[in-house]
Short mmCIF file of C-alpha atoms in Angstrom, two decimals:
data_model
loop_
_atom_site.label_atom_id
_atom_site.label_comp_id
_atom_site.label_asym_id
_atom_site.label_seq_id
_atom_site.Cartn_x
_atom_site.Cartn_y
_atom_site.Cartn_z
CA MET A 1 86.95 108.56 102.03
CA ASN A 2 85.33 111.28 99.91
CA ILE A 3 88.32 112.70 98.05
CA GLN A 4 86.50 115.71 96.61
CA GLU A 5 85.23 116.80 100.03
CA TYR A 6 88.65 116.23 101.59
CA LEU A 7 90.32 118.41 98.95
CA LYS A 8 87.66 121.09 99.15
CA HIS A 9 87.81 121.49 102.93
CA SER A 10 91.36 120.43 103.87
CA GLN A 11 93.32 121.39 100.73
CA PRO A 12 91.33 124.30 99.23
CA ILE A 13 94.19 125.65 97.11
CA VAL A 14 94.90 122.23 95.65
CA TYR A 15 91.18 121.72 95.04
CA GLN A 16 90.92 124.99 93.12
CA ILE A 17 93.92 124.12 90.95
CA PHE A 18 92.39 120.75 90.05
CA PHE A 19 88.95 122.29 89.51
CA ASN A 20 90.27 124.92 87.10
CA SER A 21 92.43 122.41 85.21
CA LEU A 22 89.60 119.93 84.74
CA LYS A 23 86.98 122.56 83.91
CA ASN A 24 89.18 124.31 81.33
CA ASN A 25 90.54 121.06 79.96
CA ASN A 26 94.14 122.15 80.48
CA PHE A 27 95.37 119.50 82.90
CA ALA A 28 99.18 119.37 82.81
CA HIS A 29 100.80 116.54 80.88
CA ALA A 30 102.89 115.79 83.97
CA THR A 31 101.70 116.55 87.51
CA LEU A 32 103.69 115.96 90.67
CA LEU A 33 101.74 115.66 93.93
CA SER A 34 104.13 116.59 96.73
CA GLY A 35 103.19 116.16 100.37
CA SER A 36 104.14 114.80 103.74
CA LYS A 37 103.47 111.27 104.93
CA GLY A 38 99.82 110.60 105.54
CA SER A 39 98.62 112.94 102.80
CA SER A 40 96.87 110.08 100.98
CA LEU A 41 98.68 111.00 97.78
CA ASP A 42 98.31 107.50 96.32
CA ILE A 43 94.52 107.63 96.69
CA ILE A 44 94.38 111.17 95.30
CA ALA A 45 96.56 110.25 92.29
CA LYS A 46 94.18 107.45 91.31
CA TYR A 47 91.21 109.77 91.92
CA LEU A 48 92.68 112.34 89.51
CA ALA A 49 93.19 109.62 86.91
CA LYS A 50 89.49 108.75 87.21
CA SER A 51 88.57 112.44 86.95
CA LEU A 52 90.39 112.70 83.62
CA ILE A 53 88.22 110.01 82.04
CA CYS A 54 85.02 110.11 84.14
CA ASP A 55 81.84 109.63 82.07
CA ASN A 56 79.59 111.76 84.28
CA GLU A 57 81.21 114.50 86.36
CA LEU A 58 84.04 117.05 86.42
CA PHE A 59 85.58 115.22 89.36
CA ALA A 60 85.43 111.44 89.43
CA CYS A 61 81.94 110.13 90.19
CA GLU A 62 83.43 106.75 91.27
CA THR A 63 80.39 104.91 89.83
CA CYS A 64 80.59 105.17 86.03
CA PRO A 65 82.14 102.32 83.96
CA SER A 66 85.37 104.29 83.37
CA CYS A 67 85.91 105.10 87.06
CA ILE A 68 85.18 101.52 88.04
CA LYS A 69 87.63 100.18 85.45
CA ILE A 70 90.39 102.46 86.82
CA GLU A 71 89.63 101.27 90.36
CA LYS A 72 89.78 97.62 89.31
CA GLY A 73 92.89 98.11 87.19
CA SER A 74 91.13 97.02 84.02
CA TYR A 75 91.20 100.31 82.12
CA GLY A 76 93.30 99.48 79.08
CA ASP A 77 95.08 102.85 78.83
CA PHE A 78 95.98 103.19 82.51
CA LEU A 79 99.26 102.20 84.19
CA ILE A 80 100.09 102.53 87.89
CA PHE A 81 102.95 101.24 90.01
CA ASP A 82 104.80 102.14 93.19
CA ALA A 83 108.50 102.89 92.72
CA LYS A 84 108.94 102.22 96.44
CA ASN A 85 107.99 98.59 95.92
CA LYS A 86 111.31 96.80 95.88
CA GLU A 87 109.70 93.76 94.26
CA ILE A 88 109.55 95.79 91.03
CA LYS A 89 112.93 95.90 89.31
CA VAL A 90 114.22 98.94 87.43
CA SER A 91 114.11 96.89 84.23
CA ASP A 92 110.44 96.08 84.91
CA ILE A 93 109.63 99.77 85.32
CA LYS A 94 111.49 100.63 82.13
CA ASP A 95 109.76 97.86 80.18
CA LYS A 96 106.32 98.77 81.50
CA ILE A 97 106.61 102.44 80.61
CA GLU A 98 108.15 101.78 77.20
CA TYR A 99 105.42 99.24 76.41
CA PHE A 100 102.77 101.66 77.62
CA PHE A 101 103.94 104.32 75.18
CA SER A 102 104.51 101.97 72.28
CA LYS A 103 101.14 100.21 72.30
CA THR A 104 98.11 101.60 70.56
CA GLY A 105 95.39 102.95 72.84
CA VAL A 106 92.50 100.57 73.37
CA GLU A 107 89.88 102.76 75.08
CA LYS A 108 87.41 104.95 73.17
CA LYS A 109 88.33 108.13 75.05
CA GLY A 110 91.81 108.14 73.49
CA ILE A 111 93.41 109.25 76.77
CA LYS A 112 96.39 107.47 78.30
CA ILE A 113 97.27 107.96 81.97
CA TYR A 114 100.24 106.61 83.88
CA VAL A 115 100.79 107.01 87.62
CA ILE A 116 104.11 106.53 89.43
CA LEU A 117 103.78 106.58 93.21
CA ASN A 118 106.80 107.61 95.29
CA ILE A 119 108.74 108.66 92.22
CA GLU A 120 111.72 109.65 94.38
CA TYR A 121 112.55 105.93 94.59
CA LEU A 122 112.79 105.52 90.83
CA GLY A 123 116.27 104.37 89.84
CA SER A 124 118.54 106.59 87.75
CA LYS A 125 118.16 104.46 84.60
CA ALA A 126 114.38 104.45 84.81
CA SER A 127 114.37 108.19 85.65
CA ASN A 128 116.46 109.03 82.58
CA MET A 129 114.25 106.83 80.41
CA LEU A 130 111.15 108.55 81.80
CA LEU A 131 112.69 111.93 81.08
CA LYS A 132 112.61 111.19 77.35
CA PHE A 133 108.84 110.88 77.42
CA LEU A 134 108.44 114.00 79.58
CA GLU A 135 110.50 116.06 77.15
CA GLU A 136 108.21 115.16 74.23
CA PRO A 137 104.89 114.08 75.78
CA PRO A 138 102.58 112.22 73.38
CA LYS A 139 99.22 113.82 72.69
CA ASN A 140 96.45 113.03 75.20
CA THR A 141 98.87 111.31 77.57
CA TYR A 142 98.98 112.35 81.23
CA ALA A 143 101.49 111.51 83.93
CA ILE A 144 100.67 111.77 87.64
CA PHE A 145 103.53 111.33 90.11
CA THR A 146 103.61 111.42 93.90
CA THR A 147 106.45 112.13 96.30
CA GLU A 148 107.09 112.54 100.00
CA ASN A 149 110.61 113.84 99.36
CA GLN A 150 110.79 116.23 96.43
CA ASN A 151 114.51 116.88 97.01
CA ARG A 152 115.41 113.37 95.84
CA ILE A 153 113.88 113.79 92.38
CA LEU A 154 116.00 114.72 89.37
CA PRO A 155 115.77 118.49 88.73
CA THR A 156 115.22 117.75 85.04
CA ILE A 157 112.08 115.77 85.92
CA LEU A 158 110.85 118.45 88.32
CA SER A 159 111.26 121.14 85.66
CA ARG A 160 108.84 119.27 83.39
CA CYS A 161 106.10 118.82 85.98
CA GLU A 162 103.41 121.03 87.42
CA ILE A 163 104.17 120.66 91.13
CA ILE A 164 101.15 120.61 93.44
CA ARG A 165 102.15 120.96 97.08
CA PHE A 166 99.82 119.67 99.77
CA SER A 167 99.77 121.58 103.05
CA LYS A 168 99.73 119.84 106.42
CA VAL A 169 96.30 119.79 108.06
CA ASP A 170 96.01 121.24 111.58
CA LYS A 171 96.46 118.40 114.06
CA ASP A 172 94.02 119.80 116.60
CA PHE A 173 91.34 119.69 113.91
CA LEU A 174 92.23 116.10 112.95
CA ILE A 175 92.18 114.94 116.57
CA ALA A 176 88.87 116.66 117.32
CA LYS A 177 87.19 115.15 114.26
CA ALA A 178 88.57 111.67 114.99
CA ASN A 179 87.49 111.91 118.64
CA GLU A 180 83.96 112.76 117.52
CA ILE A 181 83.79 109.45 115.68
CA LYS A 182 85.97 107.14 117.74
CA GLY A 183 86.11 108.67 121.20
CA ASN A 184 89.23 109.69 123.10
CA ASP A 185 91.61 106.93 122.09
CA SER A 186 95.26 107.28 123.13
CA ASN A 187 96.37 106.36 119.61
CA ILE A 188 94.58 109.30 117.96
CA PRO A 189 97.16 112.05 118.73
CA ILE A 190 99.94 109.75 117.48
CA LEU A 191 97.97 108.94 114.33
CA SER A 192 97.60 112.67 113.66
CA TYR A 193 101.35 112.64 112.96
CA LEU A 194 100.98 109.73 110.54
CA PHE A 195 97.89 110.76 108.56
CA ASP A 196 96.61 114.10 107.29
CA ASN A 197 93.03 112.85 107.06
CA TYR A 198 90.77 112.16 110.04
CA GLU A 199 89.07 109.25 108.25
CA GLU A 200 92.46 107.56 107.87
CA ILE A 201 93.09 108.19 111.57
CA VAL A 202 89.79 106.57 112.52
CA ASN A 203 90.45 103.61 110.22
CA ASN A 204 93.85 103.01 111.83
CA VAL A 205 92.99 103.43 115.52
CA ASP A 206 93.02 99.66 115.97
CA ASN A 207 95.80 98.94 113.47
CA PRO A 208 97.90 96.31 115.31
CA LEU A 209 101.09 97.23 113.45
CA ILE A 210 100.86 100.86 114.57
CA THR A 211 99.83 99.96 118.13
CA ASN A 212 102.65 97.43 118.49
CA THR A 213 105.18 99.88 117.08
CA ARG A 214 103.99 102.58 119.46
CA ASN A 215 104.51 100.16 122.36
CA LEU A 216 107.99 99.41 121.03
CA VAL A 217 108.84 103.14 121.02
CA LEU A 218 107.46 103.56 124.54
CA GLU A 219 109.42 100.60 125.85
CA TYR A 220 112.59 101.98 124.27
CA ILE A 221 112.03 105.36 125.94
CA GLN A 222 111.47 103.67 129.30
CA ARG A 223 114.91 102.02 129.04
CA LEU A 224 116.82 105.25 128.43
CA ASN A 225 117.75 105.71 132.08
CA SER A 226 120.10 102.72 131.84
CA TYR A 227 122.71 102.27 129.10
CA ASP A 228 122.85 98.50 129.64
CA GLU A 229 119.08 98.11 129.57
CA THR A 230 118.82 100.25 126.45
CA ARG A 231 121.42 98.20 124.60
CA TYR A 232 119.87 94.91 125.75
CA PHE A 233 116.42 96.03 124.58
CA ILE A 234 117.73 97.10 121.16
CA GLU A 235 119.60 93.85 120.59
CA THR A 236 117.03 91.39 121.94
CA LYS A 237 113.71 92.99 120.96
CA LEU A 238 113.80 96.15 118.89
CA LEU A 239 115.96 94.82 116.05
CA LYS A 240 113.87 91.65 115.86
CA GLU A 241 110.52 93.41 115.76
CA ALA A 242 111.39 96.35 113.49
CA ASN A 243 112.63 93.84 110.96
CA ASN A 244 110.93 94.97 107.77
CA VAL A 245 110.44 98.20 105.86
CA ASP A 246 106.89 98.93 107.06
CA LYS A 247 107.74 98.40 110.74
CA ALA A 248 110.91 100.44 110.40
CA TYR A 249 109.04 103.35 108.82
CA TYR A 250 106.46 103.36 111.61
CA PHE A 251 109.17 103.12 114.27
CA TYR A 252 110.98 106.17 112.90
CA ASP A 253 107.77 108.15 112.34
CA ILE A 254 106.35 107.47 115.80
CA PHE A 255 109.67 108.03 117.55
CA VAL A 256 110.14 111.35 115.72
CA SER A 257 106.63 112.39 116.79
CA PHE A 258 107.56 111.79 120.44
CA LEU A 259 110.74 113.81 120.02
CA VAL A 260 108.77 116.69 118.46
CA GLU A 261 106.28 116.59 121.32
CA ALA A 262 109.11 116.48 123.89
CA ARG A 263 110.70 119.52 122.26
CA ASN A 264 107.37 121.37 122.33
CA LYS A 265 106.91 120.53 126.00
CA LYS A 266 110.45 121.65 126.80
CA LEU A 267 109.87 124.96 125.00
CA LYS A 268 106.49 125.31 126.74
CA ILE A 269 104.68 125.18 123.41
CA ASN A 270 101.28 123.48 123.18
CA TYR A 271 101.83 119.74 122.88
CA LEU A 272 99.36 116.97 122.03
CA TYR A 273 100.70 113.94 123.91
CA LYS A 274 99.16 114.88 127.28
CA GLY A 275 98.74 111.20 128.12
CA TYR A 276 102.47 110.55 127.66
CA THR A 277 104.04 113.34 129.74
CA GLY A 278 106.26 110.92 131.66
CA PHE A 279 107.75 109.62 128.42
CA LEU A 280 108.27 113.16 127.11
CA ASP A 281 110.09 114.10 130.34
CA THR A 282 112.35 111.07 129.91
CA LEU A 283 113.27 112.17 126.39
CA ILE A 284 113.96 115.72 127.59
CA LYS A 285 116.24 114.33 130.29
CA PHE A 286 118.22 111.77 128.28
CA ILE A 287 118.33 113.07 124.68
CA PRO A 288 121.03 115.80 124.64
CA ASP A 289 119.72 117.73 121.62
CA LEU A 290 116.11 117.06 120.61
CA ASP A 291 116.29 119.11 117.40
CA GLU A 292 119.45 117.30 116.29
CA ALA A 293 117.89 113.94 117.16
CA ILE A 294 114.86 114.73 114.99
CA LYS A 295 117.15 115.73 112.12
CA ILE A 296 119.22 112.53 112.44
CA LEU A 297 116.17 110.27 112.48
CA LEU A 298 114.56 111.96 109.48
CA GLU A 299 117.78 111.74 107.47
CA ASP A 300 118.25 108.08 108.37
CA GLU A 301 114.61 107.23 107.68
CA ALA A 302 115.08 108.46 104.11
CA GLN A 303 117.57 105.60 103.66
CA ILE A 304 115.08 102.84 104.49
CA GLY A 305 113.93 102.26 100.93
CA LEU A 306 117.46 102.21 99.50
CA ASN A 307 118.44 98.59 100.22
CA VAL A 308 120.30 99.43 103.42
CA ASN A 309 120.64 96.99 106.31
CA LEU A 310 117.76 97.95 108.63
CA ASN A 311 119.45 96.69 111.78
CA LEU A 312 122.60 98.70 111.15
CA LEU A 313 120.56 101.77 110.24
CA ILE A 314 118.54 101.63 113.48
CA ILE A 315 121.67 101.07 115.57
CA HIS A 316 123.33 104.04 113.86
CA SER A 317 120.32 106.29 114.51
CA LEU A 318 119.82 105.40 118.15
CA THR A 319 123.54 105.53 118.95
CA LYS A 320 124.00 108.92 117.35
CA ILE A 321 121.08 110.66 119.06
CA LEU A 322 122.36 109.61 122.50
CA LYS A 323 125.88 110.96 122.02
CA LYS A 324 126.66 113.92 124.24
#
């Protein structure tokens, strides 16, 4: 994936902001990359870190010793972690950041960079600790954060960041570009809801996790004409297969995409899932309020990373959207 080309052609405003900041050497001490799922924010955050210390180019060349060290995680003044990773404890995050700021820089460039992916999942203690460093940023130290839900971040943190918002890329464009490379695969329109980059779509066409989750969504929709069958399917198959965070996220994302497409079809707006019209008609028939169902699923999906019981969450979501 060529990040510079992607930014230039798919996110021109974002590209110009980065270009001006790097060229004029006035990159913000704290930058928040805010975008929807599939925006490749994690890849872009690391790319920006490379750009700040690249030996050769304004944007990261990806081949110089500094860029390679960032990629391999061996650059001494670089820290990156994902706040969404529940294997990392709040105390670990606090210790890592405090150690990062307390230690003397080891690289010749004298630039420290720390990246926190999915900062909205940072605990309150770690957030308040981080705030101290944002209020009085050390010289030549840069923070790059990413988020898919800006509303869950402390306002005091937001106020100290330059917020860069990524726009959603036109799905027709993504599908057309992916079809040029991969052919007309039935997964491509669905993947256009999951990724805002056609290269990511192509790379995930044969992703078994996504394909299996799509089939799970389709089987659930097929059962909607019978209350007993729907309940039996949820209890005996759905809850067993959507049994971890990654599967649950994909289930919600793909199901929401079908609801959006069903709403578009109902409103006689252009819809992308032409190969799934029977499933869309079923949703139109059996889901009382498609807009409300979308809202419920998105709100519940935001709870997935917060140590909730996934089975109870899924049951709550699917029960609520079927209520008349």
